[in-house]
CSV table of C-alpha atoms in Angstrom, one decimal:
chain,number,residue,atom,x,y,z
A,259,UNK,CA,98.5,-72.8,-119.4
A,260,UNK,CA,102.2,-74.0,-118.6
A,261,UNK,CA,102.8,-76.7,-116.5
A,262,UNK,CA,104.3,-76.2,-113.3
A,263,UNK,CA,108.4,-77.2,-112.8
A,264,UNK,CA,108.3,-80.9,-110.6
A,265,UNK,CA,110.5,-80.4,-107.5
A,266,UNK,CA,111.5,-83.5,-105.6
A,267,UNK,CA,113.1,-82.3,-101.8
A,268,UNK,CA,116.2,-84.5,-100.6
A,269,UNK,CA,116.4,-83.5,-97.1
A,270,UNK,CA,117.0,-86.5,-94.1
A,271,UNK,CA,115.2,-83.8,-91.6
A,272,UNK,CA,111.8,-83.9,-91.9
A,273,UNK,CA,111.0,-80.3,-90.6
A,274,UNK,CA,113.0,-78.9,-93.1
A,275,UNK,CA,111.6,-81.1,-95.9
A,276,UNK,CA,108.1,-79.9,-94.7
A,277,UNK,CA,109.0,-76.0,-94.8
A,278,UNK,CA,110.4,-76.6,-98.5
A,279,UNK,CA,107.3,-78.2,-99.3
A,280,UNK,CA,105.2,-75.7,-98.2
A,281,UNK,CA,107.1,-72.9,-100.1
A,282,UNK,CA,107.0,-74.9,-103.5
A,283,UNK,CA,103.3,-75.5,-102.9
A,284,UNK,CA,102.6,-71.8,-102.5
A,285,UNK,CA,104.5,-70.9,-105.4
A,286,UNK,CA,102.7,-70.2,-109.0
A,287,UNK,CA,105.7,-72.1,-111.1
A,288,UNK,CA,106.8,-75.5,-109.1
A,289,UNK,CA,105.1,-78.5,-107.6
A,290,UNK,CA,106.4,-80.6,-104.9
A,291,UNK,CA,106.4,-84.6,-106.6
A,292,UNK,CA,108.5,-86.6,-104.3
A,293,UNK,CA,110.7,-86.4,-101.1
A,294,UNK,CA,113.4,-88.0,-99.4
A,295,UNK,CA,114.8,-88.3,-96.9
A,296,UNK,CA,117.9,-90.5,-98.0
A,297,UNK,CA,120.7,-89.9,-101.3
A,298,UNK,CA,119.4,-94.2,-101.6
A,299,UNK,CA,115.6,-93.1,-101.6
A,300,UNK,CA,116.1,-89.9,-103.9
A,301,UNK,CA,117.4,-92.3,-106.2
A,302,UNK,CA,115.0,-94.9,-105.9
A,303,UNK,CA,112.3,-92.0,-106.7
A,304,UNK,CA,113.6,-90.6,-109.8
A,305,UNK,CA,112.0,-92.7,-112.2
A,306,UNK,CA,108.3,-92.2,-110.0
A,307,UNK,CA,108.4,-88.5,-109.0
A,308,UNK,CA,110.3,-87.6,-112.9
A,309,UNK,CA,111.2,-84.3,-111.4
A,310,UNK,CA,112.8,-81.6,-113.1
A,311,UNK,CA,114.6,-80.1,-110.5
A,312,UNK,CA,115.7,-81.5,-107.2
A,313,UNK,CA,116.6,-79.6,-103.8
A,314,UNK,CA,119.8,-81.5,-102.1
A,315,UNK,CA,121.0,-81.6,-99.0
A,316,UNK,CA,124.8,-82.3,-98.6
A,317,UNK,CA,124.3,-84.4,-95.2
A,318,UNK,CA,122.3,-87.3,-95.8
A,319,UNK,CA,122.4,-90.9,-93.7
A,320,UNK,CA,123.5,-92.8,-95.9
A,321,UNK,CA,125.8,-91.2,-98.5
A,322,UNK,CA,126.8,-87.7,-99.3
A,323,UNK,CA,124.4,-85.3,-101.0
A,324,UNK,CA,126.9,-85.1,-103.3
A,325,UNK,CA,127.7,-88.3,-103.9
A,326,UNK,CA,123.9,-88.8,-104.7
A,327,UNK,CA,123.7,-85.5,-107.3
A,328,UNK,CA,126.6,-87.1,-109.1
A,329,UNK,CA,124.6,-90.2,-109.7
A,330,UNK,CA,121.5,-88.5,-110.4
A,331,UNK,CA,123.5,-86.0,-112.8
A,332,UNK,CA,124.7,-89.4,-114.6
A,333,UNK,CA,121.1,-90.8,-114.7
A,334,UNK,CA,119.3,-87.5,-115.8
A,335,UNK,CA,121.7,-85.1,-116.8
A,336,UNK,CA,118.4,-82.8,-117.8
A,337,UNK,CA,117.5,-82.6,-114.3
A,338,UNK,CA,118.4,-79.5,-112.3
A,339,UNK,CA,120.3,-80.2,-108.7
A,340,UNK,CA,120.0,-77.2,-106.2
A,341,UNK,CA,122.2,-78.2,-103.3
A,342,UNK,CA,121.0,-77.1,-99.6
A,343,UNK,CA,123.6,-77.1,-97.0
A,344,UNK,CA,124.6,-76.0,-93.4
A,345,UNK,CA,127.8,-74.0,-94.6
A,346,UNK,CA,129.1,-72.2,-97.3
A,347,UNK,CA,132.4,-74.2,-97.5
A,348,UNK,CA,134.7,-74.3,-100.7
A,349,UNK,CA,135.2,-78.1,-100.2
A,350,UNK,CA,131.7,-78.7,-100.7
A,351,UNK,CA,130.5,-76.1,-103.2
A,352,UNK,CA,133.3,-77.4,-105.7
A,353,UNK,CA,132.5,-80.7,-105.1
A,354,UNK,CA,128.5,-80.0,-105.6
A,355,UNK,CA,129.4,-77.8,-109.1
A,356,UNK,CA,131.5,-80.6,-110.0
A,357,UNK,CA,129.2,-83.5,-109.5
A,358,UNK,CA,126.4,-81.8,-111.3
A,359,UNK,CA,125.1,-79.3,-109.3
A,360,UNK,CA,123.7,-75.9,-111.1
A,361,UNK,CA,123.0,-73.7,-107.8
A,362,UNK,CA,124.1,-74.0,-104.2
A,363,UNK,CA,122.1,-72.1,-101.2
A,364,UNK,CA,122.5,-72.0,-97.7
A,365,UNK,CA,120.0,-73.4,-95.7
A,366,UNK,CA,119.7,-69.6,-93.7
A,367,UNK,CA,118.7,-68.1,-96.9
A,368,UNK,CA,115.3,-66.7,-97.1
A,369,UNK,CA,112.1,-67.9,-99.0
A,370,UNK,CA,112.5,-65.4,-101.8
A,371,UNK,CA,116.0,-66.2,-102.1
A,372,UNK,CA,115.5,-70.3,-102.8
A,373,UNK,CA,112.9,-69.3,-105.0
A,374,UNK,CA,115.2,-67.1,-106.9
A,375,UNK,CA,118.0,-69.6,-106.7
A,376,UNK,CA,114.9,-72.2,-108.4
A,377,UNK,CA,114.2,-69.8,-111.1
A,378,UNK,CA,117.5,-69.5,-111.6
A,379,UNK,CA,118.7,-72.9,-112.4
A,380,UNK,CA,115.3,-73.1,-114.2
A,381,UNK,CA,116.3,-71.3,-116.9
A,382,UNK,CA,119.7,-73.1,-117.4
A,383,UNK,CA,121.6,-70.5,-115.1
A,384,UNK,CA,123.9,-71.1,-112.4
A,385,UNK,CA,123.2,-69.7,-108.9
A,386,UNK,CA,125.3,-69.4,-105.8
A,387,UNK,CA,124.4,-67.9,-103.2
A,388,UNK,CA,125.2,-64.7,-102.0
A,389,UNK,CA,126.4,-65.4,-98.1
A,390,UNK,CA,128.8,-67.7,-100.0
A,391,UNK,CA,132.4,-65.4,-99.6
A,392,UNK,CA,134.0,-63.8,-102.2
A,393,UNK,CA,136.9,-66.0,-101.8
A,394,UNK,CA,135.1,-68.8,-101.9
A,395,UNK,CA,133.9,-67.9,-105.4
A,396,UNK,CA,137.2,-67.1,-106.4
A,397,UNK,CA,138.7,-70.3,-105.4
A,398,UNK,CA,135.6,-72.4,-107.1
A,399,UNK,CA,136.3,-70.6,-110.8
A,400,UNK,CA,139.8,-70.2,-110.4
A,401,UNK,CA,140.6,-74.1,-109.4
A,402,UNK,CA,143.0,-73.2,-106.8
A,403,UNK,CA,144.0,-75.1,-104.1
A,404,UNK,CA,146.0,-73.6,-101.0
A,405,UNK,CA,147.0,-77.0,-99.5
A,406,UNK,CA,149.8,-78.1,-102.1
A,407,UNK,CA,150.0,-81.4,-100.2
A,408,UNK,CA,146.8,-82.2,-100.9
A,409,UNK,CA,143.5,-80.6,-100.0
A,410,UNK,CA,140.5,-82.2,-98.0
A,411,UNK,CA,138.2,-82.4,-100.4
A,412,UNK,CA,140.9,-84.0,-102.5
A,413,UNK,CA,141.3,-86.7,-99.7
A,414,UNK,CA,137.7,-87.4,-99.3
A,415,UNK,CA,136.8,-88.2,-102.9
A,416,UNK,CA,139.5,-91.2,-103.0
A,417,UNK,CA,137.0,-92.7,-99.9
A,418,UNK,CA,134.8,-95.4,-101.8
A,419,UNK,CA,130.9,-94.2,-101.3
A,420,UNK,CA,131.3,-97.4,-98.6
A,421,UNK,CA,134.0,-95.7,-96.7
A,422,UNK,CA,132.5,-92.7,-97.1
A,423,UNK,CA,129.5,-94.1,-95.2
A,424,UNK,CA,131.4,-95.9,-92.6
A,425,UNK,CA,133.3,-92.9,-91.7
A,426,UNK,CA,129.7,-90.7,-91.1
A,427,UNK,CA,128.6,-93.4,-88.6
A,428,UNK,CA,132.1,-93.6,-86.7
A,429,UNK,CA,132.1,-89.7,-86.3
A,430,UNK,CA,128.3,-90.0,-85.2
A,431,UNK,CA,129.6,-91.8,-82.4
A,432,UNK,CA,129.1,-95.2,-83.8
A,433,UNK,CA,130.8,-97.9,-82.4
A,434,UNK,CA,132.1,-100.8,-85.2
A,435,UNK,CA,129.9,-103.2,-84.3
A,436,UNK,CA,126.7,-100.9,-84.6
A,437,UNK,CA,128.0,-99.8,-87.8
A,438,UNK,CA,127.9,-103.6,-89.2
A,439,UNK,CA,124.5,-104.5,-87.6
A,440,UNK,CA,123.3,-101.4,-89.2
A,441,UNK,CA,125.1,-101.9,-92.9
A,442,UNK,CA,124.6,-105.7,-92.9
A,443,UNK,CA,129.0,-106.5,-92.6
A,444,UNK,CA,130.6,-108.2,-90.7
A,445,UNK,CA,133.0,-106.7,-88.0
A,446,UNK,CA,135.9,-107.4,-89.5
A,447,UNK,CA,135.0,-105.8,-92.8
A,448,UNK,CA,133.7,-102.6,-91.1
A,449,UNK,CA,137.3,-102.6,-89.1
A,450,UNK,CA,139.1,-102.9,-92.8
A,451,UNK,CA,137.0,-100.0,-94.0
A,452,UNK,CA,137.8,-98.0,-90.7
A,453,UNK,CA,141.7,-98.4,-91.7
A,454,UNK,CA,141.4,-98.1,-95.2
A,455,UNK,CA,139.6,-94.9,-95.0
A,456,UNK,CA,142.0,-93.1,-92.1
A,457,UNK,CA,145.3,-94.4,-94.0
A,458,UNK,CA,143.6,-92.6,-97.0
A,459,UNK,CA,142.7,-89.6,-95.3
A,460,UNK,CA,146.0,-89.6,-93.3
A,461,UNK,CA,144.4,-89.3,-89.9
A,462,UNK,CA,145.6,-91.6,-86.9
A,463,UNK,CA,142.7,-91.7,-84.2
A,464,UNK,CA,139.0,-90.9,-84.2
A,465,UNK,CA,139.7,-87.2,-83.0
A,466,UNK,CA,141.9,-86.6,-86.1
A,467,UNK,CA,138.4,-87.7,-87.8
A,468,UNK,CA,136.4,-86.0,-86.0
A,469,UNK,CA,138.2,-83.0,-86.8
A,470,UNK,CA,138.7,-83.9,-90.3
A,471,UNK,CA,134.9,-84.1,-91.0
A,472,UNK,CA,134.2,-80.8,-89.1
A,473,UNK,CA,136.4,-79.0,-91.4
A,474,UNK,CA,134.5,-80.5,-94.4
A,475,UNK,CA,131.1,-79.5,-92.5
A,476,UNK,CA,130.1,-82.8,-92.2
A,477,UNK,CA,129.4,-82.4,-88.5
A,478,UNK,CA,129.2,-79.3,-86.1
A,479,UNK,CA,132.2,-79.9,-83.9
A,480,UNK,CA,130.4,-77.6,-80.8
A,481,UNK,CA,127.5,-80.4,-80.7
A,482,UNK,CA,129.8,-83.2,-80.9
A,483,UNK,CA,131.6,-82.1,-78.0
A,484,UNK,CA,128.5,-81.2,-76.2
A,485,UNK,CA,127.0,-85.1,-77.0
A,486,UNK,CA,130.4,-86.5,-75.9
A,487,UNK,CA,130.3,-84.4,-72.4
């Protein structure tokens, strides 16, 4: 009898997490080991759960899922990194492939389809999805770039996984002093990541941000104006 694949889920909502659990459960080849609900937590789990394949969000508290498959990638190169996100954006999906990833699924897709995209990667293959645009897999193989000034994605990976974190909370709506009482700084540290971090991704104001991070998916810019209403 072969033993079953080890999935660990990375997911910060806990519904979700639940579902994906469920469907690896019910499956003949995987078992769920571990879940998390943070990129920190995934990475504190690795050497406990010893998963072969891990299921990544892209939006996670506390750094990007990216950010976290690159590390795990470093630390386990064997293990298999199927990212889960929101939105089929190029930004992203090159980042994922490029920090490790093997597959990348939308979170819309059906049951059959994740296990299918699972399968996939556990044979060594690669695996996008198939509501991911034409264009967008065109742009991901080919390496093109339509900004020539620069593209987001571009922008973003010069943040420091610090900034990177700082500028979650302040498009959340956190004020600067929440954001130190939560990361442990002081204020005027969190203000020097604040600038460091909009002079690098050449915004001016928090709107500019705001905007910024909805065109990289990392928020849905209809809620946000709905929460600040």
């Amino acid at each position: 009898m072969y033993a079953k694949k080890r999935v660990m889920i990375v997911d910060d909502h806990p519904l979700f997490r639940d579902g994906l659990r469920g469907l690896v459960s019910r499956s003949a080849d995987y078992q769920a080991v571990g879940e998390a609900g943070s990129g920190t937590e995934a990475l504190r789990q690795m050497e406990k759960c010893r998963p072969d394949l891990i299921t990544m969000d892209i939006s996670l508290p506390d750094m990007s899922g990216i950010d976290a498959a690159r590390e795990i990638h470093r630390m386990a190169p064997h293990v298999k990194i199927l990212m889960v996100s929101m939105h089929p954006r190029y930004e992203f999906i090159a980042d994922a492939f490029k920090a490790g990833a093997s597959g990348y699924v939308v979170k819309e897709a059906t049951s059959a389809r994740l296990i299918q995209a699972m399968d996939a990667l556990s044979r060594g293959e690669f695996f996008l999805d198939g509501q991911v645009s034409q264009e967008v897999v065109q742009r991901i193989f080919s390496g093109s770039q339509a900004d020539g000034g620069g593209s987001a994605d571009e922008r973003y990976t010069l943040l420091t996984p610090r900034e990177q974190q700082v500028m979650r909370m302040i498009v959340e709506g956190a004020t600067s002093r929440q954001i130190a009482e939560s990361l442990d700084l002081t204020l005027k540290t969190v203000e020097n990541h604040r600038t460091n971090l909009m002079r690098k991704l050449q915004v001016h104001n928090k709107l500019e941000l705001v905007r910024y991070a909805a065109r990289l998916g990392l928020i849905d810019l209809e809620s946000w104006r709905g929460n600040e209403q």
